Short mmCIF file of N, CA and C in Angstrom, two decimals:
data_model
loop_
_atom_site.label_atom_id
_atom_site.label_comp_id
_atom_site.label_asym_id
_atom_site.label_seq_id
_atom_site.Cartn_x
_atom_site.Cartn_y
_atom_site.Cartn_z
N MET A 1 123.99 113.45 121.30
CA MET A 1 124.26 114.73 120.68
C MET A 1 124.08 115.85 121.71
N SER A 2 124.89 116.82 121.61
CA SER A 2 124.86 117.96 122.52
C SER A 2 123.62 118.82 122.29
N ASP A 3 123.14 119.42 123.36
CA ASP A 3 122.02 120.36 123.23
C ASP A 3 122.53 121.75 122.87
N ASP A 4 123.83 121.89 122.75
CA ASP A 4 124.43 123.16 122.38
C ASP A 4 123.95 123.58 120.99
N ARG A 5 123.44 124.80 120.90
CA ARG A 5 122.85 125.27 119.63
C ARG A 5 123.84 125.23 118.47
N GLU A 6 125.08 125.62 118.73
CA GLU A 6 126.07 125.63 117.64
C GLU A 6 126.31 124.22 117.11
N ALA A 7 126.38 123.25 118.01
CA ALA A 7 126.58 121.86 117.59
C ALA A 7 125.38 121.36 116.80
N ILE A 8 124.18 121.69 117.25
CA ILE A 8 122.96 121.29 116.54
C ILE A 8 122.95 121.93 115.16
N TYR A 9 123.30 123.20 115.08
CA TYR A 9 123.32 123.93 113.81
C TYR A 9 124.31 123.28 112.84
N GLN A 10 125.51 123.01 113.31
CA GLN A 10 126.54 122.42 112.44
C GLN A 10 126.13 121.01 112.00
N ASP A 11 125.59 120.22 112.92
CA ASP A 11 125.13 118.87 112.57
C ASP A 11 124.02 118.94 111.51
N PHE A 12 123.13 119.92 111.66
CA PHE A 12 122.03 120.10 110.71
C PHE A 12 122.58 120.44 109.33
N ARG A 13 123.56 121.32 109.29
CA ARG A 13 124.19 121.68 108.00
C ARG A 13 124.82 120.45 107.35
N ASP A 14 125.38 119.56 108.17
CA ASP A 14 125.98 118.33 107.64
C ASP A 14 124.92 117.31 107.24
N SER A 15 123.86 117.21 108.04
CA SER A 15 122.82 116.20 107.81
C SER A 15 121.96 116.52 106.60
N VAL A 16 121.61 117.79 106.44
CA VAL A 16 120.72 118.20 105.35
C VAL A 16 121.58 118.64 104.17
N ASN A 17 121.71 117.76 103.18
CA ASN A 17 122.58 118.07 102.04
C ASN A 17 121.78 118.44 100.79
N MET A 18 120.49 118.71 100.96
CA MET A 18 119.66 119.14 99.84
C MET A 18 119.33 120.63 100.02
N ALA A 19 119.40 121.37 98.93
CA ALA A 19 119.06 122.79 98.95
C ALA A 19 117.54 122.93 99.10
N PRO A 20 117.05 124.05 99.63
CA PRO A 20 115.61 124.23 99.81
C PRO A 20 114.79 123.96 98.53
N LYS A 21 115.21 124.53 97.41
CA LYS A 21 114.46 124.33 96.16
C LYS A 21 114.48 122.86 95.73
N GLU A 22 115.62 122.23 95.87
CA GLU A 22 115.76 120.81 95.53
C GLU A 22 114.83 119.96 96.41
N LEU A 23 114.78 120.27 97.69
CA LEU A 23 113.92 119.53 98.61
C LEU A 23 112.45 119.79 98.29
N GLU A 24 112.10 121.04 98.01
CA GLU A 24 110.71 121.35 97.63
C GLU A 24 110.28 120.55 96.40
N GLU A 25 111.14 120.51 95.39
CA GLU A 25 110.81 119.76 94.17
C GLU A 25 110.66 118.27 94.48
N TRP A 26 111.55 117.74 95.32
CA TRP A 26 111.46 116.33 95.71
C TRP A 26 110.13 116.05 96.42
N LEU A 27 109.74 116.94 97.33
CA LEU A 27 108.51 116.73 98.11
C LEU A 27 107.26 116.73 97.23
N GLU A 28 107.35 117.31 96.03
CA GLU A 28 106.23 117.30 95.09
C GLU A 28 106.12 115.98 94.32
N SER A 29 107.13 115.13 94.40
CA SER A 29 107.16 113.91 93.60
C SER A 29 106.32 112.78 94.21
N ASP A 30 105.89 111.88 93.33
CA ASP A 30 105.16 110.69 93.79
C ASP A 30 106.04 109.82 94.67
N GLU A 31 107.34 109.76 94.35
CA GLU A 31 108.26 108.94 95.14
C GLU A 31 108.32 109.44 96.58
N SER A 32 108.34 110.75 96.74
CA SER A 32 108.38 111.33 98.08
C SER A 32 107.13 110.95 98.87
N ARG A 33 106.00 111.01 98.21
CA ARG A 33 104.73 110.71 98.90
C ARG A 33 104.52 109.21 99.13
N SER A 34 105.35 108.38 98.49
CA SER A 34 105.14 106.92 98.56
C SER A 34 105.70 106.29 99.83
N VAL A 35 106.44 107.05 100.64
CA VAL A 35 107.09 106.46 101.82
C VAL A 35 106.66 107.14 103.10
N GLY A 36 106.81 106.42 104.19
CA GLY A 36 106.56 106.98 105.52
C GLY A 36 105.19 106.65 106.05
N ASP A 37 105.03 106.87 107.34
CA ASP A 37 103.75 106.63 108.00
C ASP A 37 102.86 107.84 107.77
N SER A 38 101.63 107.59 107.35
CA SER A 38 100.75 108.72 107.07
C SER A 38 99.34 108.43 107.56
N SER A 39 99.11 108.77 108.81
CA SER A 39 97.78 108.55 109.37
C SER A 39 96.81 109.65 108.93
N ASP A 40 97.36 110.84 108.61
CA ASP A 40 96.48 111.95 108.24
C ASP A 40 96.69 112.38 106.78
N GLY A 41 97.24 111.49 105.97
CA GLY A 41 97.43 111.80 104.56
C GLY A 41 98.81 112.30 104.21
N GLU A 42 99.54 112.85 105.19
CA GLU A 42 100.92 113.30 104.93
C GLU A 42 101.83 112.60 105.93
N SER A 43 102.92 112.02 105.43
CA SER A 43 103.83 111.30 106.32
C SER A 43 104.60 112.27 107.21
N THR A 44 105.10 111.74 108.30
CA THR A 44 105.91 112.53 109.24
C THR A 44 107.12 113.11 108.52
N GLY A 45 107.78 112.30 107.68
CA GLY A 45 108.96 112.75 106.96
C GLY A 45 108.63 113.85 105.96
N HIS A 46 107.50 113.72 105.30
CA HIS A 46 107.09 114.73 104.31
C HIS A 46 106.83 116.06 105.01
N ARG A 47 106.13 116.00 106.13
CA ARG A 47 105.86 117.20 106.92
C ARG A 47 107.18 117.80 107.42
N SER A 48 108.10 116.93 107.85
CA SER A 48 109.40 117.39 108.30
C SER A 48 110.15 118.08 107.17
N GLY A 49 110.07 117.54 105.97
CA GLY A 49 110.74 118.14 104.82
C GLY A 49 110.28 119.57 104.58
N ARG A 50 108.97 119.79 104.69
CA ARG A 50 108.46 121.16 104.51
C ARG A 50 109.01 122.09 105.60
N ARG A 51 109.10 121.58 106.81
CA ARG A 51 109.65 122.36 107.94
C ARG A 51 111.14 122.65 107.72
N ILE A 52 111.87 121.68 107.19
CA ILE A 52 113.30 121.85 106.91
C ILE A 52 113.50 122.98 105.90
N VAL A 53 112.65 123.03 104.88
CA VAL A 53 112.74 124.11 103.88
C VAL A 53 112.59 125.46 104.57
N GLU A 54 111.61 125.58 105.48
CA GLU A 54 111.41 126.83 106.21
C GLU A 54 112.66 127.21 107.01
N ILE A 55 113.21 126.23 107.71
CA ILE A 55 114.40 126.47 108.55
C ILE A 55 115.59 126.90 107.68
N LYS A 56 115.79 126.20 106.57
CA LYS A 56 116.94 126.51 105.72
C LYS A 56 116.83 127.89 105.08
N ARG A 57 115.64 128.41 104.98
CA ARG A 57 115.45 129.73 104.37
C ARG A 57 115.59 130.87 105.40
N LYS A 58 115.74 130.52 106.66
CA LYS A 58 115.93 131.54 107.69
C LYS A 58 117.43 131.82 107.87
N ARG A 59 117.71 133.03 108.31
CA ARG A 59 119.08 133.34 108.72
C ARG A 59 119.29 132.72 110.11
N LYS A 60 120.52 132.41 110.42
CA LYS A 60 120.84 131.76 111.69
C LYS A 60 120.28 132.55 112.88
N ALA A 61 120.37 133.87 112.82
CA ALA A 61 119.90 134.72 113.92
C ALA A 61 118.38 134.65 114.10
N GLU A 62 117.66 134.20 113.08
CA GLU A 62 116.19 134.12 113.15
C GLU A 62 115.70 132.79 113.72
N LEU A 63 116.58 131.83 113.90
CA LEU A 63 116.17 130.51 114.39
C LEU A 63 115.75 130.58 115.85
N ASP A 64 114.63 129.92 116.17
CA ASP A 64 114.14 129.92 117.55
C ASP A 64 114.23 128.53 118.17
N ASP A 65 113.74 128.40 119.40
CA ASP A 65 113.82 127.12 120.11
C ASP A 65 113.14 125.99 119.34
N ASN A 66 111.98 126.29 118.73
CA ASN A 66 111.27 125.26 117.96
C ASN A 66 112.08 124.81 116.76
N ASP A 67 112.77 125.75 116.11
CA ASP A 67 113.62 125.41 114.97
C ASP A 67 114.75 124.48 115.43
N TYR A 68 115.41 124.86 116.52
CA TYR A 68 116.51 124.03 117.01
C TYR A 68 116.03 122.65 117.45
N SER A 69 114.85 122.58 118.02
CA SER A 69 114.28 121.30 118.42
C SER A 69 114.06 120.41 117.19
N HIS A 70 113.53 121.01 116.11
CA HIS A 70 113.30 120.22 114.89
C HIS A 70 114.63 119.85 114.24
N MET A 71 115.59 120.76 114.25
CA MET A 71 116.90 120.47 113.67
C MET A 71 117.54 119.28 114.38
N LYS A 72 117.41 119.23 115.69
CA LYS A 72 117.96 118.12 116.47
C LYS A 72 117.27 116.81 116.08
N LYS A 73 115.96 116.86 115.91
CA LYS A 73 115.20 115.68 115.49
C LYS A 73 115.67 115.19 114.11
N VAL A 74 115.89 116.13 113.20
CA VAL A 74 116.37 115.79 111.85
C VAL A 74 117.74 115.12 111.94
N ASN A 75 118.63 115.70 112.73
CA ASN A 75 119.98 115.15 112.89
C ASN A 75 119.92 113.71 113.39
N GLN A 76 119.07 113.46 114.37
CA GLN A 76 118.94 112.12 114.94
C GLN A 76 118.36 111.14 113.92
N TYR A 77 117.34 111.58 113.19
CA TYR A 77 116.71 110.71 112.19
C TYR A 77 117.72 110.32 111.11
N VAL A 78 118.42 111.30 110.57
CA VAL A 78 119.38 111.03 109.49
C VAL A 78 120.48 110.10 109.98
N ALA A 79 121.04 110.38 111.15
CA ALA A 79 122.12 109.54 111.69
C ALA A 79 121.65 108.10 111.89
N ARG A 80 120.46 107.94 112.45
CA ARG A 80 119.90 106.60 112.72
C ARG A 80 119.67 105.83 111.42
N HIS A 81 119.08 106.49 110.43
CA HIS A 81 118.75 105.79 109.18
C HIS A 81 119.97 105.53 108.30
N LEU A 82 120.98 106.35 108.40
CA LEU A 82 122.20 106.08 107.63
C LEU A 82 122.88 104.80 108.10
N ARG A 83 122.62 104.43 109.35
CA ARG A 83 123.19 103.18 109.88
C ARG A 83 122.38 101.95 109.47
N GLN A 84 121.27 102.16 108.75
CA GLN A 84 120.39 101.04 108.37
C GLN A 84 120.16 100.98 106.86
N PRO A 85 121.22 100.95 106.06
CA PRO A 85 121.02 100.93 104.60
C PRO A 85 120.38 99.62 104.15
N PRO A 86 119.72 99.64 103.01
CA PRO A 86 119.09 98.42 102.51
C PRO A 86 120.15 97.39 102.12
N GLN A 87 119.83 96.14 102.36
CA GLN A 87 120.77 95.07 102.04
C GLN A 87 120.53 94.52 100.65
N LYS A 88 119.27 94.50 100.21
CA LYS A 88 118.95 93.82 98.96
C LYS A 88 118.40 94.72 97.87
N GLU A 89 117.71 95.79 98.24
CA GLU A 89 117.12 96.62 97.18
C GLU A 89 118.12 97.64 96.65
N ASP A 90 117.87 98.13 95.46
CA ASP A 90 118.71 99.14 94.82
C ASP A 90 118.63 100.42 95.62
N ARG A 91 119.77 100.91 96.10
CA ARG A 91 119.78 102.12 96.93
C ARG A 91 119.16 103.32 96.23
N LYS A 92 119.36 103.41 94.92
CA LYS A 92 118.87 104.58 94.18
C LYS A 92 117.35 104.71 94.24
N THR A 93 116.65 103.59 94.20
CA THR A 93 115.18 103.61 94.20
C THR A 93 114.59 103.01 95.47
N SER A 94 115.38 102.96 96.52
CA SER A 94 114.92 102.32 97.77
C SER A 94 114.04 103.25 98.61
N ARG A 95 113.15 102.64 99.36
CA ARG A 95 112.34 103.38 100.32
C ARG A 95 113.24 104.07 101.34
N TRP A 96 114.36 103.44 101.66
CA TRP A 96 115.36 103.99 102.59
C TRP A 96 115.83 105.36 102.09
N ARG A 97 116.25 105.42 100.82
CA ARG A 97 116.72 106.69 100.25
C ARG A 97 115.59 107.71 100.19
N TYR A 98 114.41 107.28 99.74
CA TYR A 98 113.29 108.20 99.62
C TYR A 98 112.92 108.80 100.98
N SER A 99 112.95 107.98 102.02
CA SER A 99 112.64 108.47 103.37
C SER A 99 113.68 109.49 103.82
N LEU A 100 114.94 109.17 103.61
CA LEU A 100 116.00 110.11 103.99
C LEU A 100 115.87 111.42 103.21
N MET A 101 115.51 111.33 101.95
CA MET A 101 115.36 112.55 101.15
C MET A 101 114.21 113.41 101.65
N ASN A 102 113.15 112.79 102.16
CA ASN A 102 112.06 113.57 102.76
C ASN A 102 112.57 114.38 103.95
N TRP A 103 113.62 113.87 104.60
CA TRP A 103 114.22 114.55 105.75
C TRP A 103 115.41 115.41 105.31
N GLY A 104 115.55 115.66 103.99
CA GLY A 104 116.54 116.59 103.49
C GLY A 104 117.93 116.02 103.22
N HIS A 105 118.06 114.68 103.30
CA HIS A 105 119.38 114.08 103.07
C HIS A 105 119.32 113.07 101.93
N ASP A 106 120.09 113.32 100.88
CA ASP A 106 120.20 112.35 99.80
C ASP A 106 121.49 111.56 100.01
N PRO A 107 121.37 110.28 100.39
CA PRO A 107 122.56 109.48 100.70
C PRO A 107 123.44 109.19 99.49
N LEU A 108 122.95 109.45 98.30
CA LEU A 108 123.74 109.20 97.10
C LEU A 108 124.53 110.43 96.66
N LYS A 109 124.29 111.56 97.30
CA LYS A 109 125.02 112.80 96.98
C LYS A 109 126.40 112.72 97.61
N SER A 110 127.40 113.12 96.85
CA SER A 110 128.74 113.16 97.46
C SER A 110 128.84 114.44 98.29
N SER A 111 129.50 114.33 99.40
CA SER A 111 129.58 115.47 100.33
C SER A 111 130.44 116.58 99.79
#
């Protein structure tokens, strides 16, 4: 992926298909908290979801280097995990979907 800010921004808009309020509500759910690595009580994906909400609520002109760095990380995570769908479990209730949703992408949403 390009380090070009415009490309990162556009990829982020494509990768994150959940609205801030929708993502916030998801992050409050038990399903959201049930997935991911959590050495300190909150998973990396859950923490990322909260950061995504902050980024999505900013105007493009307000985004800084740290925002773009996180957006790039989100883009890479979503792209990587979309290539690894579950083979046997129900996609709707899969850990795969729940993890992606923590990162702001619901794979069952139509684009």
